[in-house]
Short mmCIF file of C-alpha atoms in Angstrom, two decimals:
data_model
loop_
_atom_site.label_atom_id
_atom_site.label_comp_id
_atom_site.label_asym_id
_atom_site.label_seq_id
_atom_site.Cartn_x
_atom_site.Cartn_y
_atom_site.Cartn_z
CA UNK A 222 -0.12 -0.01 0.17
CA UNK A 223 3.12 2.31 0.71
CA UNK A 224 6.55 2.22 -0.28
CA UNK A 225 9.18 4.22 0.35
CA UNK A 226 12.14 3.77 -1.95
CA UNK A 227 15.55 5.10 -0.85
CA UNK A 228 14.24 8.32 0.47
CA UNK A 229 16.03 10.97 1.99
CA UNK A 230 14.93 14.28 3.29
CA UNK A 231 17.22 16.97 3.88
CA UNK A 232 16.30 20.57 5.75
CA UNK A 233 18.58 23.72 5.83
CA UNK A 234 19.67 24.63 9.43
CA UNK A 235 21.21 27.43 10.82
CA UNK A 236 24.38 25.18 11.38
CA UNK A 237 24.00 23.54 7.74
CA UNK A 238 21.87 20.80 6.81
CA UNK A 239 19.75 18.60 8.72
CA UNK A 240 19.12 15.17 7.09
CA UNK A 241 15.90 14.13 8.64
CA UNK A 242 15.48 10.64 6.74
CA UNK A 243 18.85 9.05 5.35
CA UNK A 244 17.79 6.70 2.54
CA UNK A 245 14.70 5.09 3.93
CA UNK A 246 13.16 1.68 2.54
CA UNK A 247 10.14 0.67 3.69
CA UNK A 248 7.32 -1.13 2.23
CA UNK A 249 3.68 -1.27 3.84
CA UNK A 250 1.44 -4.02 2.88
CA UNK A 251 -2.17 -3.12 2.46
CA UNK A 252 -4.45 -4.05 5.77
CA UNK A 253 -1.41 -3.88 8.10
CA UNK A 254 -1.27 -2.00 11.46
CA UNK A 255 2.68 -0.24 11.24
CA UNK A 256 3.92 1.70 14.27
CA UNK A 257 7.02 3.66 13.75
CA UNK A 258 8.70 4.45 16.69
CA UNK A 259 12.04 6.45 18.17
CA UNK A 260 13.04 9.44 19.95
CA UNK A 261 12.06 13.09 19.58
CA UNK A 262 13.87 14.26 16.47
CA UNK A 263 14.58 10.96 14.72
CA UNK A 264 12.57 11.54 11.71
CA UNK A 265 9.23 10.32 12.83
CA UNK A 266 7.05 13.02 11.53
CA UNK A 267 8.84 13.86 8.36
CA UNK A 268 8.62 10.40 7.21
CA UNK A 269 4.54 10.32 8.06
CA UNK A 270 4.73 13.39 6.13
CA UNK A 271 6.26 12.16 3.26
CA UNK A 272 4.46 9.08 3.16
CA UNK A 273 1.47 10.97 3.04
CA UNK A 274 2.49 13.29 0.03
CA UNK A 275 2.65 16.87 2.45
CA UNK A 276 6.56 16.87 2.50
CA UNK A 277 8.50 16.17 -0.74
CA UNK A 278 11.88 14.24 -0.37
CA UNK A 279 14.97 15.71 -1.23
CA UNK A 280 15.67 11.88 -3.43
CA UNK A 281 13.90 8.48 -3.82
CA UNK A 282 10.40 7.60 -4.45
CA UNK A 283 7.24 7.12 -2.61
CA UNK A 284 4.75 5.02 -3.88
CA UNK A 285 0.81 4.87 -2.43
CA UNK A 286 -1.58 2.31 -3.53
CA UNK A 287 0.20 2.03 -6.98
CA UNK A 288 0.78 5.66 -7.63
CA UNK A 289 4.18 7.51 -7.51
CA UNK A 290 2.57 10.79 -5.66
CA UNK A 291 5.46 13.17 -6.15
CA UNK A 292 5.43 12.70 -9.84
CA UNK A 293 1.86 14.33 -9.73
CA UNK A 294 1.39 18.12 -9.79
CA UNK A 295 0.24 19.44 -6.39
CA UNK A 296 -3.70 19.61 -7.52
CA UNK A 297 -3.45 15.83 -8.08
CA UNK A 298 -1.58 15.27 -5.03
CA UNK A 299 -4.09 16.60 -3.12
CA UNK A 300 -7.05 15.19 -4.72
CA UNK A 301 -5.26 11.65 -4.52
CA UNK A 302 -4.86 12.25 -0.71
CA UNK A 303 -8.06 13.25 0.16
CA UNK A 304 -9.75 10.39 -1.76
CA UNK A 305 -7.13 8.04 -0.16
CA UNK A 306 -5.51 9.07 2.59
CA UNK A 307 -6.85 10.42 6.53
CA UNK A 308 -4.38 12.35 8.49
CA UNK A 309 -4.77 12.00 12.40
CA UNK A 310 -2.56 14.79 14.48
CA UNK A 311 -1.26 15.07 17.85
CA UNK A 312 -2.61 18.67 18.02
CA UNK A 313 -5.96 17.86 16.33
CA UNK A 314 -5.58 20.89 13.49
CA UNK A 315 -9.29 21.75 13.93
CA UNK A 316 -10.75 24.93 12.76
CA UNK A 317 -11.67 27.10 15.49
CA UNK A 318 -14.04 29.19 13.76
CA UNK A 319 -16.08 26.02 12.50
CA UNK A 320 -18.37 23.89 14.88
CA UNK A 321 -17.52 20.05 15.29
CA UNK A 322 -19.91 19.17 12.21
CA UNK A 323 -18.18 21.83 10.16
CA UNK A 324 -14.58 20.52 10.88
CA UNK A 325 -15.71 17.04 9.73
CA UNK A 326 -16.93 18.02 6.53
CA UNK A 327 -13.09 20.11 5.64
CA UNK A 328 -11.68 17.14 3.80
CA UNK A 329 -14.68 17.59 1.47
CA UNK A 330 -13.58 20.95 0.09
CA UNK A 331 -10.93 19.18 -1.91
CA UNK A 332 -13.92 17.61 -3.93
CA UNK A 333 -12.53 14.28 -3.61
CA UNK A 334 -16.19 13.22 -2.74
CA UNK A 335 -19.58 15.28 -2.35
CA UNK A 336 -20.11 16.91 1.38
CA UNK A 337 -22.21 14.53 3.55
CA UNK A 338 -23.83 16.19 6.20
CA UNK A 339 -25.58 12.94 7.33
CA UNK A 340 -22.90 10.63 7.37
CA UNK A 341 -20.91 13.17 8.90
CA UNK A 342 -23.53 13.04 11.75
CA UNK A 343 -23.64 8.97 11.59
CA UNK A 344 -19.32 8.80 12.02
CA UNK A 345 -19.82 11.34 14.95
CA UNK A 346 -22.51 9.28 16.54
CA UNK A 347 -20.51 6.24 16.36
CA UNK A 348 -17.86 8.38 17.71
CA UNK A 349 -20.07 9.30 21.33
CA UNK A 350 -20.18 13.11 19.60
CA UNK A 351 -23.55 13.34 18.42
CA UNK A 352 -24.87 15.92 21.65
CA UNK A 353 -21.80 18.00 20.55
CA UNK A 354 -22.44 18.68 16.58
CA UNK A 355 -22.68 22.66 16.87
CA UNK A 356 -19.97 23.34 19.84
CA UNK A 357 -16.57 24.80 18.53
CA UNK A 358 -13.21 23.31 19.73
CA UNK A 359 -12.58 25.32 22.48
CA UNK A 360 -15.62 23.85 24.09
CA UNK A 361 -14.18 20.46 24.18
CA UNK A 362 -12.12 18.10 26.23
CA UNK A 363 -9.17 17.41 24.49
CA UNK A 364 -10.31 13.56 24.05
CA UNK A 365 -13.07 15.11 22.31
CA UNK A 366 -11.23 17.09 19.69
CA UNK A 367 -9.33 13.87 19.29
CA UNK A 368 -12.39 12.01 18.40
CA UNK A 369 -13.67 15.21 16.43
CA UNK A 370 -9.80 14.56 14.40
CA UNK A 371 -10.64 11.01 13.69
CA UNK A 372 -14.19 11.29 12.44
CA UNK A 373 -12.38 14.04 10.36
CA UNK A 374 -10.03 11.10 8.80
CA UNK A 375 -12.75 8.60 8.14
CA UNK A 376 -15.21 10.71 6.76
CA UNK A 377 -13.60 10.34 3.16
CA UNK A 378 -13.52 6.43 3.44
CA UNK A 379 -9.86 6.26 2.89
CA UNK A 380 -7.65 3.20 2.38
CA UNK A 381 -4.81 4.06 4.63
CA UNK A 382 -4.90 6.60 8.22
CA UNK A 383 -1.58 8.05 9.05
CA UNK A 384 -1.48 9.11 12.64
CA UNK A 385 1.07 11.49 14.16
CA UNK A 386 1.44 10.97 18.07
CA UNK A 387 -2.55 10.81 17.99
CA UNK A 388 -2.46 10.29 21.87
CA UNK A 389 0.35 12.68 22.98
CA UNK A 390 -1.93 15.12 24.58
CA UNK A 391 -4.56 12.20 26.04
CA UNK A 392 -5.02 10.63 29.45
CA UNK A 393 -4.79 7.02 29.46
CA UNK A 394 -8.41 6.39 29.46
CA UNK A 395 -8.86 8.61 26.28
CA UNK A 396 -5.50 7.12 24.27
CA UNK A 397 -6.78 3.58 24.74
CA UNK A 398 -10.21 4.89 23.23
CA UNK A 399 -8.35 6.60 20.42
CA UNK A 400 -6.42 3.18 19.75
CA UNK A 401 -9.67 1.25 19.57
CA UNK A 402 -10.78 3.45 16.69
CA UNK A 403 -8.07 2.81 15.17
CA UNK A 404 -7.84 -0.67 15.12
CA UNK A 405 -11.43 -0.89 14.39
CA UNK A 406 -10.46 0.79 11.13
CA UNK A 407 -7.66 -1.79 10.70
CA UNK A 408 -9.90 -4.76 11.66
CA UNK A 409 -12.26 -3.42 8.49
CA UNK A 410 -9.64 -3.76 5.98
CA UNK A 411 -7.76 -0.33 6.66
CA UNK A 412 -4.22 0.01 6.55
CA UNK A 413 -2.99 2.53 9.78
CA UNK A 414 0.82 3.56 9.90
CA UNK A 415 0.84 5.26 13.56
CA UNK A 416 4.30 7.31 14.62
CA UNK A 417 5.03 7.64 18.64
CA UNK A 418 8.26 7.84 20.56
CA UNK A 419 6.29 5.34 23.13
CA UNK A 420 5.59 2.00 23.37
CA UNK A 421 1.64 1.96 24.15
CA UNK A 422 0.84 1.31 20.40
CA UNK A 423 2.79 -1.65 20.26
CA UNK A 424 0.62 -4.45 21.59
CA UNK A 425 -1.90 -3.21 18.77
CA UNK A 426 0.85 -3.47 16.20
CA UNK A 427 1.63 -6.00 13.43
CA UNK A 428 4.90 -4.55 12.62
CA UNK A 429 7.18 -1.92 15.05
CA UNK A 430 9.86 0.08 13.11
CA UNK A 431 12.16 1.61 14.95
CA UNK A 432 13.46 4.90 13.61
CA UNK A 433 16.81 6.54 14.80
CA UNK A 434 18.66 9.33 13.36
CA UNK A 435 16.63 9.24 10.07
CA UNK A 436 17.45 5.47 9.64
CA UNK A 437 15.58 2.48 10.25
CA UNK A 438 17.42 0.65 13.09
CA UNK A 439 15.26 -1.91 13.95
CA UNK A 440 12.85 -3.51 12.52
CA UNK A 441 9.92 -6.37 14.48
CA UNK A 442 9.14 -8.91 11.20
CA UNK A 443 5.98 -10.01 12.12
CA UNK A 444 3.72 -8.80 9.60
CA UNK A 445 -0.05 -9.13 9.51
CA UNK A 446 0.04 -11.28 12.57
CA UNK A 447 -3.16 -10.78 14.28
CA UNK A 448 -3.49 -7.66 15.94
CA UNK A 449 -4.64 -6.62 19.30
CA UNK A 450 -7.61 -5.30 17.59
CA UNK A 451 -8.61 -8.51 15.81
CA UNK A 452 -7.44 -10.98 18.67
#
């Protein structure tokens, strides 16, 4: 589903170049739940954003569902993301001037599919947010904000969810709830790539990749074993 071929990403820094990714090769199969783990500054977020078509690599190729995504134009790539990839971030990235329902509908702006308020409301009901449809993000708890972000990620029926520290701001109960939602998506056939600096998600993963200094340092090769959600 996702293949990174000899991918490097170099940023310009005050003291010279910073190599966030260093010739990374990684294949993620359709229907896998993969965790990328590593310390702060190891390149995890850059890897996730590069895999999702948001950060162009300095060198190498990124293939998602058979498409070399960085050969697409910016508009084509945005449309491809909108139709195939859902993103969940630690900081939620909800728009403060929109209510809950409107925030969930944001992905339809890309035109990947028609705006469907009924489906958005049904998703929010599944995520126990039906009584908050017209609240603004500032009126929600951190756990509720992440549930809205998950509903937004799911609205376009993506094939892949990319999650960047999705429980980093949550207490243990809300963190477990978020992981349960992600594994429910995985159990239904979706592909999940989650990056974190902690071990909390290991039991949910089919495969664990350790990243250090922009390089894969360890791979737990247990691809397609039953995950926590399906056992």
